[in-house]
Short mmCIF file of C-alpha atoms and ligand atoms in Angstrom, two decimals:
data_model
loop_
_atom_site.label_atom_id
_atom_site.label_comp_id
_atom_site.label_asym_id
_atom_site.label_seq_id
_atom_site.Cartn_x
_atom_site.Cartn_y
_atom_site.Cartn_z
CA UNK A 32 39.11 -17.93 -11.78
CA UNK A 33 42.11 -17.16 -9.52
CA UNK A 34 42.68 -13.85 -7.77
CA UNK A 35 45.50 -13.21 -10.27
CA UNK A 36 43.23 -13.64 -13.26
CA UNK A 37 40.60 -11.44 -11.60
CA UNK A 38 43.18 -8.71 -10.99
CA UNK A 39 44.15 -8.86 -14.68
CA UNK A 40 40.47 -8.50 -15.64
CA UNK A 41 40.09 -5.53 -13.29
CA UNK A 42 43.17 -3.95 -14.81
CA UNK A 43 41.91 -4.42 -18.39
CA UNK A 44 38.56 -2.93 -17.39
CA UNK A 45 40.40 0.09 -15.95
CA UNK A 46 39.02 -0.68 -12.48
CA UNK A 47 42.26 -1.31 -10.55
CA UNK A 48 44.04 1.62 -8.88
CA UNK A 49 47.72 1.37 -7.97
CA UNK A 50 49.41 3.20 -5.12
CA UNK A 51 53.16 3.27 -5.65
CA UNK A 52 54.42 5.22 -2.65
CA UNK A 53 54.93 3.26 0.61
CA UNK A 54 51.84 3.08 2.82
CA UNK A 55 51.89 1.96 6.44
CA UNK A 56 49.59 -0.99 7.33
CA UNK A 57 49.44 0.51 10.83
CA UNK A 58 46.47 2.93 10.73
CA UNK A 59 47.35 4.51 7.35
CA UNK A 60 46.40 1.89 4.75
CA UNK A 61 42.82 1.35 5.97
CA UNK A 62 42.23 5.10 5.91
CA UNK A 63 43.45 5.29 2.31
CA UNK A 64 41.23 2.34 1.26
CA UNK A 65 38.29 4.13 2.87
CA UNK A 66 39.14 7.48 1.25
CA UNK A 67 39.23 5.73 -2.14
CA UNK A 68 35.64 4.60 -1.60
CA UNK A 69 36.88 0.99 -1.38
CA UNK A 70 37.62 0.86 -5.10
CA UNK A 71 39.88 -2.05 -6.04
CA UNK A 72 43.43 -0.98 -5.22
CA UNK A 73 46.91 -2.45 -5.17
CA UNK A 74 49.48 -1.01 -2.78
CA UNK A 75 52.91 -1.76 -4.24
CA UNK A 76 54.78 -1.06 -1.01
CA UNK A 77 53.47 -1.81 2.47
CA UNK A 78 55.82 -0.29 5.03
CA UNK A 79 57.75 -2.98 6.93
CA UNK A 80 56.70 -5.87 4.67
CA UNK A 81 57.78 -7.35 1.36
CA UNK A 82 54.19 -8.23 0.36
CA UNK A 83 52.10 -5.89 -1.85
CA UNK A 84 48.53 -5.47 -0.57
CA UNK A 85 45.28 -5.63 -2.57
CA UNK A 86 41.96 -4.37 -1.19
CA UNK A 87 38.41 -3.41 -2.13
CA UNK A 88 38.28 -6.16 -4.76
CA UNK A 89 34.70 -7.27 -4.07
CA UNK A 90 33.19 -4.03 -2.84
CA UNK A 91 30.42 -3.82 -5.44
CA UNK A 92 28.00 -6.24 -7.07
CA UNK A 93 29.32 -5.57 -10.57
CA UNK A 94 32.85 -6.40 -9.38
CA UNK A 95 31.71 -9.72 -7.95
CA UNK A 96 29.95 -10.44 -11.22
CA UNK A 97 33.17 -9.66 -13.10
CA UNK A 98 35.02 -11.98 -10.72
CA UNK A 99 32.64 -14.81 -11.56
CA UNK A 100 32.53 -13.97 -15.26
CA UNK A 101 28.76 -13.33 -15.28
CA UNK A 102 26.33 -10.40 -15.53
CA UNK A 103 25.31 -8.57 -12.35
CA UNK A 104 21.68 -9.68 -12.76
CA UNK A 105 22.87 -13.31 -12.80
CA UNK A 106 24.44 -13.26 -9.32
CA UNK A 107 21.47 -14.56 -7.36
CA UNK A 108 20.86 -17.36 -9.87
CA UNK A 109 24.56 -18.32 -9.84
CA UNK A 110 24.59 -18.54 -6.04
CA UNK A 111 21.41 -20.65 -6.07
CA UNK A 112 22.85 -22.93 -8.73
CA UNK A 113 26.02 -23.46 -6.64
CA UNK A 114 24.02 -24.06 -3.44
CA UNK A 115 21.82 -26.64 -5.12
CA UNK A 116 24.53 -28.25 -7.28
CA UNK A 117 27.97 -28.18 -5.63
CA UNK A 118 30.79 -29.58 -7.81
CA UNK A 119 33.61 -31.58 -6.15
CA UNK A 120 36.90 -29.76 -6.82
CA UNK A 121 39.83 -31.34 -8.62
CA UNK A 122 42.93 -32.16 -6.48
CA UNK A 123 46.32 -31.05 -7.78
CA UNK A 124 49.81 -32.02 -6.62
CA UNK A 125 51.64 -28.79 -7.47
CA UNK A 126 50.05 -25.56 -6.41
CA UNK A 127 50.97 -21.89 -6.74
CA UNK A 128 50.16 -21.40 -3.05
CA UNK A 129 53.00 -23.78 -2.14
CA UNK A 130 55.77 -22.31 -4.28
CA UNK A 131 57.44 -21.32 -1.00
CA UNK A 132 57.10 -23.42 2.17
CA UNK A 133 58.35 -21.77 5.33
CA UNK A 134 58.26 -23.34 8.78
CA UNK A 135 60.16 -20.41 10.35
CA UNK A 136 56.90 -18.63 10.97
CA UNK A 137 57.09 -14.87 11.53
CA UNK A 138 53.66 -13.24 11.30
CA UNK A 139 55.21 -9.75 11.60
CA UNK A 140 56.48 -10.18 8.02
CA UNK A 141 52.89 -10.02 6.78
CA UNK A 142 51.41 -6.54 6.23
CA UNK A 143 48.54 -7.14 8.66
CA UNK A 144 46.51 -3.93 8.94
CA UNK A 145 45.63 -2.12 12.13
CA UNK A 146 42.48 -0.46 10.83
CA UNK A 147 41.51 1.97 13.60
CA UNK A 148 43.20 3.20 16.75
CA UNK A 149 40.39 1.68 18.87
CA UNK A 150 41.10 -1.84 17.47
CA UNK A 151 42.57 -4.52 19.72
CA UNK A 152 45.62 -4.70 17.39
CA UNK A 153 46.56 -5.76 13.85
CA UNK A 154 43.84 -7.93 12.29
CA UNK A 155 43.73 -10.29 9.31
CA UNK A 156 40.36 -9.27 7.85
CA UNK A 157 40.08 -11.23 4.58
CA UNK A 158 41.33 -14.61 5.79
CA UNK A 159 39.27 -17.66 4.86
CA UNK A 160 39.64 -20.59 7.27
CA UNK A 161 39.41 -24.25 6.26
CA UNK A 162 38.74 -26.78 9.05
CA UNK A 163 37.42 -30.34 9.15
CA UNK A 164 34.51 -31.23 11.39
CA UNK A 165 34.99 -34.86 12.53
CA UNK A 166 31.35 -35.65 11.61
CA UNK A 167 30.41 -33.10 8.95
CA UNK A 168 33.62 -32.76 6.94
CA UNK A 169 35.20 -29.62 5.50
CA UNK A 170 34.03 -26.14 6.49
CA UNK A 171 35.03 -22.86 4.91
CA UNK A 172 34.46 -19.59 6.75
CA UNK A 173 35.75 -16.07 7.32
CA UNK A 174 37.30 -15.45 10.71
CA UNK A 175 38.96 -12.26 11.78
CA UNK A 176 42.34 -12.88 13.40
CA UNK A 177 44.04 -10.62 15.93
CA UNK A 178 47.83 -11.02 15.74
CA UNK A 179 49.13 -11.72 19.25
CA UNK A 180 52.81 -12.35 18.42
CA UNK A 181 54.94 -13.86 15.66
CA UNK A 182 53.22 -17.27 15.74
CA UNK A 183 49.82 -16.73 17.36
CA UNK A 184 46.45 -15.16 16.67
CA UNK A 185 43.19 -14.82 18.62
CA UNK A 186 40.35 -16.02 16.35
CA UNK A 187 36.74 -14.82 16.51
CA UNK A 188 34.48 -17.89 16.34
CA UNK A 189 30.79 -17.01 16.31
CA UNK A 190 28.99 -19.60 18.43
CA UNK A 191 27.06 -22.24 16.49
CA UNK A 192 28.80 -21.59 13.15
CA UNK A 193 30.74 -24.37 11.39
CA UNK A 194 34.24 -23.65 12.75
CA UNK A 195 32.97 -23.18 16.29
CA UNK A 196 31.03 -26.46 16.36
CA UNK A 197 33.99 -28.34 14.85
CA UNK A 198 36.34 -26.82 17.47
CA UNK A 199 33.97 -27.87 20.26
CA UNK A 200 34.27 -31.47 19.06
CA UNK A 201 38.10 -31.40 19.18
CA UNK A 202 39.27 -31.55 22.81
CA UNK A 203 42.92 -31.63 21.74
CA UNK A 204 42.60 -28.62 19.38
CA UNK A 205 41.48 -28.32 15.76
CA UNK A 206 43.67 -28.14 12.66
CA UNK A 207 43.15 -25.00 10.60
CA UNK A 208 44.45 -23.53 7.34
CA UNK A 209 43.93 -19.81 6.82
CA UNK A 210 43.95 -18.73 3.17
CA UNK A 211 44.72 -15.10 2.34
CA UNK A 212 44.39 -13.76 -1.20
CA UNK A 213 41.38 -15.61 -2.55
CA UNK A 214 39.33 -15.61 -5.73
CA UNK A 215 35.84 -14.04 -5.50
CA UNK A 216 34.22 -17.50 -5.75
CA UNK A 217 36.11 -18.70 -2.67
CA UNK A 218 35.24 -15.53 -0.75
CA UNK A 219 31.54 -15.90 -1.57
CA UNK A 220 31.48 -19.61 -0.71
CA UNK A 221 33.16 -18.87 2.64
CA UNK A 222 30.32 -16.55 3.58
CA UNK A 223 27.61 -19.11 2.76
CA UNK A 224 25.96 -21.28 5.40
CA UNK A 225 24.57 -24.23 3.44
CA UNK A 226 23.03 -27.32 5.07
CA UNK A 227 25.45 -28.95 7.57
CA UNK A 228 27.74 -31.41 5.78
CA UNK A 229 27.81 -29.46 2.49
CA UNK A 230 31.37 -28.97 1.27
CA UNK A 231 31.73 -25.20 0.80
CA UNK A 232 34.86 -25.76 -1.31
CA UNK A 233 32.56 -27.58 -3.74
CA UNK A 234 30.27 -24.52 -3.70
CA UNK A 235 33.26 -22.31 -4.56
CA UNK A 236 34.21 -24.71 -7.34
CA UNK A 237 30.66 -24.63 -8.70
CA UNK A 238 30.87 -20.82 -8.91
CA UNK A 239 34.24 -20.88 -10.70
CA UNK A 240 36.87 -23.66 -10.93
CA UNK A 241 38.82 -23.76 -7.64
CA UNK A 242 41.22 -26.74 -7.59
CA UNK A 243 42.58 -27.89 -4.23
CA UNK A 244 45.96 -28.97 -2.87
CA UNK A 245 46.83 -30.87 0.31
CA UNK A 246 48.39 -28.77 3.05
CA UNK A 247 51.98 -29.53 4.09
CA UNK A 248 51.62 -29.93 7.87
CA UNK A 249 47.88 -30.39 8.51
CA UNK A 250 45.34 -32.86 7.11
CA UNK A 251 43.40 -30.23 5.16
CA UNK A 252 42.93 -29.15 1.55
CA UNK A 253 43.04 -25.53 0.43
CA UNK A 254 42.43 -23.64 -2.85
CA UNK A 255 45.60 -24.17 -4.89
CA UNK A 256 45.42 -20.63 -6.29
CA UNK A 257 45.45 -18.85 -2.90
CA UNK A 258 48.25 -16.35 -2.39
CA UNK A 259 49.22 -17.25 1.19
CA UNK A 260 48.23 -20.18 3.45
CA UNK A 261 48.85 -20.24 7.21
CA UNK A 262 48.76 -23.80 8.62
CA UNK A 263 48.22 -24.40 12.32
CA UNK A 264 45.67 -25.37 14.95
CA UNK A 265 43.03 -23.72 17.11
CA UNK A 266 44.09 -24.44 20.69
CA UNK A 267 41.90 -24.72 23.80
CA UNK A 268 43.48 -21.59 25.28
CA UNK A 269 41.31 -18.44 25.23
CA UNK A 270 42.40 -14.79 25.42
CA UNK A 271 40.82 -11.36 25.00
CA UNK A 272 39.77 -10.71 21.37
CA UNK A 273 38.60 -7.23 20.26
CA UNK A 274 37.56 -4.49 20.11
CA UNK A 275 37.05 -4.54 16.35
CA UNK A 276 34.75 -2.66 13.99
CA UNK A 277 31.91 -4.89 12.91
CA UNK A 278 29.34 -4.99 10.12
CA UNK A 279 27.07 -2.47 11.81
CA UNK A 280 29.96 0.05 11.93
CA UNK A 281 29.94 -0.09 15.73
CA UNK A 282 32.79 -1.53 17.80
CA UNK A 283 32.33 -5.19 18.68
CA UNK A 284 32.89 -6.24 22.30
CA UNK A 285 36.02 -7.77 23.79
CA UNK A 286 35.39 -11.50 24.31
CA UNK A 287 37.40 -14.52 25.42
CA UNK A 288 38.24 -16.31 22.16
CA UNK A 289 40.55 -19.20 21.21
CA UNK A 290 44.21 -18.86 20.33
CA UNK A 291 45.48 -20.14 16.94
CA UNK A 292 49.10 -21.31 16.69
CA UNK A 293 50.68 -21.21 13.23
CA UNK A 294 53.38 -23.77 12.43
CA UNK A 295 53.92 -23.29 8.69
CA UNK A 296 53.37 -20.61 6.03
CA UNK A 297 53.17 -21.51 2.36
CA UNK A 298 52.83 -18.87 -0.35
CA UNK A 299 53.38 -17.86 -3.95
CA UNK A 300 56.86 -16.58 -4.75
CA UNK A 301 55.48 -13.06 -5.34
CA UNK A 302 52.49 -13.37 -3.03
CA UNK A 303 49.91 -10.63 -2.57
CA UNK A 304 48.30 -9.96 0.79
CA UNK A 305 44.53 -9.28 0.65
CA UNK A 306 42.72 -6.95 3.04
CA UNK A 307 39.17 -5.70 3.36
CA UNK A 308 37.70 -2.86 5.40
CA UNK A 309 35.78 -4.07 8.45
CA UNK A 310 32.34 -2.46 8.42
CA UNK A 311 32.90 -1.42 4.80
CA UNK A 312 31.05 -2.11 1.56
CA UNK A 313 32.98 -5.31 0.82
CA UNK A 314 32.46 -6.76 4.29
CA UNK A 315 28.73 -6.03 3.97
CA UNK A 316 28.35 -7.38 0.47
CA UNK A 317 30.23 -10.61 1.14
CA UNK A 318 28.29 -11.16 4.31
CA UNK A 319 24.83 -10.36 2.99
CA UNK A 320 24.76 -11.49 -0.63
CA UNK A 321 25.05 -15.23 0.12
CA UNK A 322 21.87 -14.98 2.26
CA UNK A 323 19.81 -13.63 -0.62
CA UNK A 324 19.38 -17.03 -2.35
CA UNK A 325 18.40 -18.65 0.96
CA UNK A 326 15.70 -16.04 1.53
CA UNK A 327 14.64 -16.31 -2.13
CA UNK A 328 14.19 -20.10 -1.84
CA UNK A 329 12.15 -19.78 1.33
CA UNK A 330 9.86 -17.05 -0.08
CA UNK A 331 9.48 -18.95 -3.37
CA UNK A 332 7.84 -21.83 -1.54
CA UNK A 333 4.89 -19.60 -0.72
CA UNK A 334 4.70 -16.98 -3.46
CA UNK A 335 6.19 -15.74 -6.70
CA UNK A 336 9.50 -14.17 -5.65
CA UNK A 337 11.28 -11.92 -8.18
CA UNK A 338 14.42 -11.12 -6.20
CA UNK A 339 15.84 -10.32 -2.77
CA UNK A 340 18.21 -7.59 -1.62
CA UNK A 341 19.98 -7.18 1.71
CA UNK A 342 20.45 -3.41 1.78
CA UNK A 343 23.75 -1.75 2.77
CA UNK A 344 21.95 0.62 5.18
CA UNK A 345 20.96 -2.42 7.22
CA UNK A 346 24.58 -3.60 7.28
CA UNK A 347 23.60 -6.04 4.48
CA UNK A 348 22.50 -8.28 7.32
CA UNK A 349 19.58 -6.87 9.31
CA UNK A 350 17.34 -5.46 6.54
CA UNK A 351 15.92 -7.24 3.50
CA UNK A 352 13.80 -6.09 0.59
CA UNK A 353 11.80 -8.92 -0.96
CA UNK A 354 10.28 -8.28 -4.36
CA UNK A 355 7.29 -10.39 -5.37
CA UNK A 356 4.69 -10.70 -8.13
CA UNK A 357 1.56 -10.52 -6.04
CA UNK A 358 -1.07 -13.14 -6.91
CA UNK A 359 -3.07 -13.33 -3.67
CA UNK A 360 -4.21 -10.74 -1.14
CA UNK A 361 -1.97 -12.11 1.65
CA UNK A 362 1.20 -12.76 -0.41
CA UNK A 363 2.99 -9.80 1.19
CA UNK A 364 2.51 -11.12 4.71
CA UNK A 365 3.50 -14.66 3.72
CA UNK A 366 6.63 -13.35 2.02
CA UNK A 367 7.78 -11.46 5.11
CA UNK A 368 7.31 -14.46 7.37
CA UNK A 369 9.20 -16.71 4.94
CA UNK A 370 12.04 -14.17 4.64
CA UNK A 371 12.53 -14.13 8.40
CA UNK A 372 12.78 -17.93 8.34
CA UNK A 373 15.24 -17.82 5.44
CA UNK A 374 17.67 -15.60 7.34
CA UNK A 375 17.25 -15.84 11.12
CA UNK A 376 19.45 -12.75 11.75
CA UNK A 377 17.05 -10.56 9.77
CA UNK A 378 15.34 -7.85 11.84
CA UNK A 379 13.29 -5.77 9.39
CA UNK A 380 11.81 -6.97 6.11
CA UNK A 381 10.11 -4.87 3.45
CA UNK A 382 8.03 -6.57 0.75
CA UNK A 383 7.49 -4.67 -2.51
CA UNK A 384 6.05 -5.40 -5.95
CA UNK A 385 7.76 -5.89 -9.28
CA UNK A 386 7.09 -2.29 -10.43
CA UNK A 387 9.61 -0.96 -7.86
CA UNK A 388 13.32 -0.51 -8.54
CA UNK A 389 14.62 -2.14 -5.38
CA UNK A 390 18.11 -0.65 -5.87
CA UNK A 391 16.69 2.87 -5.47
CA UNK A 392 16.04 3.77 -1.79
CA UNK A 393 13.70 6.60 -2.87
CA UNK A 394 11.47 4.12 -4.73
CA UNK A 395 11.38 1.85 -1.69
CA UNK A 396 10.34 4.79 0.47
CA UNK A 397 7.73 5.77 -2.14
CA UNK A 398 6.17 2.32 -1.98
CA UNK A 399 5.93 2.64 1.82
CA UNK A 400 4.47 6.14 1.49
CA UNK A 401 1.79 5.20 -1.02
CA UNK A 402 0.92 1.57 -0.17
CA UNK A 403 1.31 1.13 3.59
CA UNK A 404 -1.22 1.60 6.37
CA UNK A 405 0.66 0.87 9.57
CA UNK A 406 -2.26 -0.81 11.36
CA UNK A 407 -2.85 -3.38 8.60
CA UNK A 408 0.40 -3.54 6.59
CA UNK A 409 2.84 -4.06 9.46
CA UNK A 410 3.55 -6.98 11.75
CA UNK A 411 5.71 -6.77 14.90
CA UNK A 412 7.08 -9.96 16.40
CA UNK A 413 8.46 -9.20 19.90
CA UNK A 414 11.24 -11.16 21.67
CA UNK A 415 12.68 -13.19 18.78
CA UNK A 416 16.09 -14.83 18.35
CA UNK A 417 18.21 -12.24 16.51
CA UNK A 418 21.66 -11.16 15.42
CA UNK A 419 24.62 -10.86 17.80
CA UNK A 420 25.70 -7.91 15.62
CA UNK A 421 22.74 -5.66 16.49
CA UNK A 422 23.81 -3.25 19.25
CA UNK A 423 20.17 -2.61 20.22
CA UNK A 424 19.32 -6.30 20.80
CA UNK A 425 19.36 -7.96 24.23
CA UNK A 426 22.69 -9.78 24.61
CA UNK A 427 23.24 -12.33 27.38
CA UNK A 428 26.62 -14.14 27.21
CA UNK A 429 26.18 -17.74 26.06
CA UNK A 430 22.60 -17.16 24.88
CA UNK A 431 21.07 -16.26 21.52
CA UNK A 432 20.52 -12.49 21.26
CA UNK A 433 16.86 -11.36 21.55
CA UNK A 434 15.21 -8.71 19.41
CA UNK A 435 11.85 -7.49 18.10
CA UNK A 436 11.26 -8.05 14.36
CA UNK A 437 9.14 -6.04 11.96
CA UNK A 438 7.66 -6.87 8.59
CA UNK A 439 6.25 -4.15 6.33
CA UNK A 440 4.03 -5.18 3.47
CA UNK A 441 4.42 -2.37 0.90
CA UNK A 442 2.69 -4.28 -1.88
CA UNK A 443 -0.48 -2.84 -3.40
CA UNK A 444 -3.23 -3.52 -0.82
CA UNK A 445 -5.94 -5.74 -2.27
CA UNK A 446 -8.31 -5.20 0.62
CA UNK A 447 -10.02 -1.82 1.16
CA UNK A 448 -10.15 -0.31 4.69
CA UNK A 449 -13.83 -1.37 4.88
CA UNK A 450 -12.89 -4.97 4.11
CA UNK A 451 -13.98 -5.50 0.47
CA UNK A 452 -11.65 -6.63 -2.32
CA UNK A 453 -10.23 -4.00 -4.73
CA UNK A 454 -10.89 -4.57 -8.43
CA UNK A 455 -7.89 -4.91 -10.78
CA UNK A 456 -8.51 -1.36 -12.05
CA UNK A 457 -8.49 -0.05 -8.49
CA UNK A 458 -5.24 -1.92 -7.80
CA UNK A 459 -3.65 -0.53 -10.95
CA UNK A 460 -4.43 2.99 -9.74
CA UNK A 461 -1.63 2.45 -7.16
CA UNK A 462 0.97 2.15 -9.89
CA UNK A 463 3.28 5.05 -10.50
CA UNK A 464 2.49 7.11 -13.57
CA UNK A 465 5.79 7.61 -15.34
CA UNK A 466 6.74 10.16 -17.98
CA UNK A 467 7.61 8.59 -21.32
CA UNK A 468 11.28 8.43 -22.29
CA UNK A 469 12.70 10.97 -24.67
CA UNK A 470 16.27 11.38 -25.86
CA UNK A 471 17.33 14.93 -24.97
CA UNK A 472 20.07 14.93 -27.62
CA UNK A 473 17.52 16.08 -30.21
CA UNK A 474 16.93 19.32 -28.26
CA UNK A 475 19.28 22.28 -28.26
CA UNK A 476 20.12 23.01 -24.65
CA UNK A 477 21.28 26.51 -23.86
CA UNK A 478 22.84 27.74 -20.64
CA UNK A 479 22.57 31.45 -19.74
C1 LIG B 183 34.29 -10.32 5.79
C2 LIG B 183 33.65 -11.29 6.73
C3 LIG B 183 34.15 -11.45 8.01
C4 LIG B 183 33.60 -12.38 8.89
N1 LIG B 183 34.15 -12.56 10.11
C5 LIG B 183 33.71 -13.56 10.91
C6 LIG B 183 34.35 -13.84 12.16
O1 LIG B 183 35.30 -13.18 12.54
N2 LIG B 183 33.88 -14.89 12.88
C7 LIG B 183 32.81 -15.67 12.47
O2 LIG B 183 32.47 -16.62 13.16
N3 LIG B 183 32.17 -15.38 11.32
C8 LIG B 183 32.59 -14.37 10.53
N4 LIG B 183 31.97 -14.09 9.35
C9 LIG B 183 30.75 -14.82 9.01
C10 LIG B 183 31.04 -16.19 8.47
O3 LIG B 183 32.08 -16.27 7.54
C11 LIG B 183 29.79 -16.65 7.76
O4 LIG B 183 28.70 -16.51 8.60
C12 LIG B 183 29.84 -18.06 7.29
O5 LIG B 183 28.72 -18.23 6.51
C13 LIG B 183 29.78 -19.09 8.38
O6 LIG B 183 29.65 -20.30 7.71
P1 LIG B 183 29.38 -21.66 8.48
O7 LIG B 183 28.10 -21.45 9.26
O8 LIG B 183 29.30 -22.65 7.39
O9 LIG B 183 30.57 -21.85 9.35
C14 LIG B 183 32.49 -13.14 8.47
C15 LIG B 183 31.97 -12.97 7.19
C16 LIG B 183 32.55 -12.05 6.32
C17 LIG B 183 31.99 -11.90 4.94
#
């Protein structure tokens, strides 16, 4: 499903807002997107640019489900299916993204948003980069891009990720195609980190058909349905990149990062520019959701995993809730260890049972309140490799960040404080007693 088709579906579902008056990409548009609660929105007029802007398109799970044409509950299964069974995309000769080919590159024509006054400048925030690793093949990944001038960006390459390792293998620079205005399947695939050598464009295509076209000036293939494609190369030159708001809603540091030079822009005749709010719901969801199947697979090796959720309060990156059907006394502990292996950036993991609604923070807290004894239900692992995004971790340039990790087993404890096993009846006594459902429509409600 292309972005166009998805926008039509959003419109028919009454989920797409339209702003008709001109809005300035410099500091105004991001504030409006935020004030709208990141609901899907189309800005008809971006001041200083001929491109309309769309934003907030994947800010909620039900929107992503709509974008993939599935039910919300089917998201984790769909991601697992794509990860385990990628489908090679079809190649096409004529593509919407190449209706216009322009080698007179002028990046100032694009409505690139400056999100906050503390930012290092205008940033492309929803750009998906395609590169080719000389040994591992194609890689698809998000990279924020700071516009330096009319032909150049600074690109943030997180060390050890696909684009960074490919760039390190290319002493003369690495070809890159940056796609802006992508279907939800492409956005999700770009945020996945499958086994090295897996073609993430085939993951996107497994989620929803995403045919490819050859680029005009670089030896790369891009989704034919993209709105805008910037072709160029990542040079060996490095410049200051940042500050920029990151996932944890704290400002990321200024670092020396590579320069990207753009030599050609291809786009649809009436192309849309796509933006997303750094540190916002969409950033978090796209970042975290693709890790849920990886954690699920790891936990499932050891116990009966129901589902996994990376919670927005943890930046959808640092905190996971793992829901299991407990079959053995130590399943909770095994699940937390497996979860930390399944997502090495995870810092805190909470394991709960299948009677808890994991989407309700109050229920999660209730399960901690009623099932946890800190001396036996918690494990602390000091000095572990952690996320570069955690401001409280120990960061040494060029080294993996270090952090303490915590697992909380909030499943029903099978072992009593004195050491003996609880009977099934005793375990069931931990379950919440719920009031039966009644439809209030049958009662006459009166307000004084
Ligand atoms: C909205 C968004 C923005 C991101 N920005 C960056 C970035 O600027 N640099 C980076 O290296 N990774 C960034 N990421 C993370 C990568 O896209 C993600 O980790 C991806 O899985 C890396 O895949 P790879 O390991 O196959 O390269 C971002 C992710 C999202 C969802």
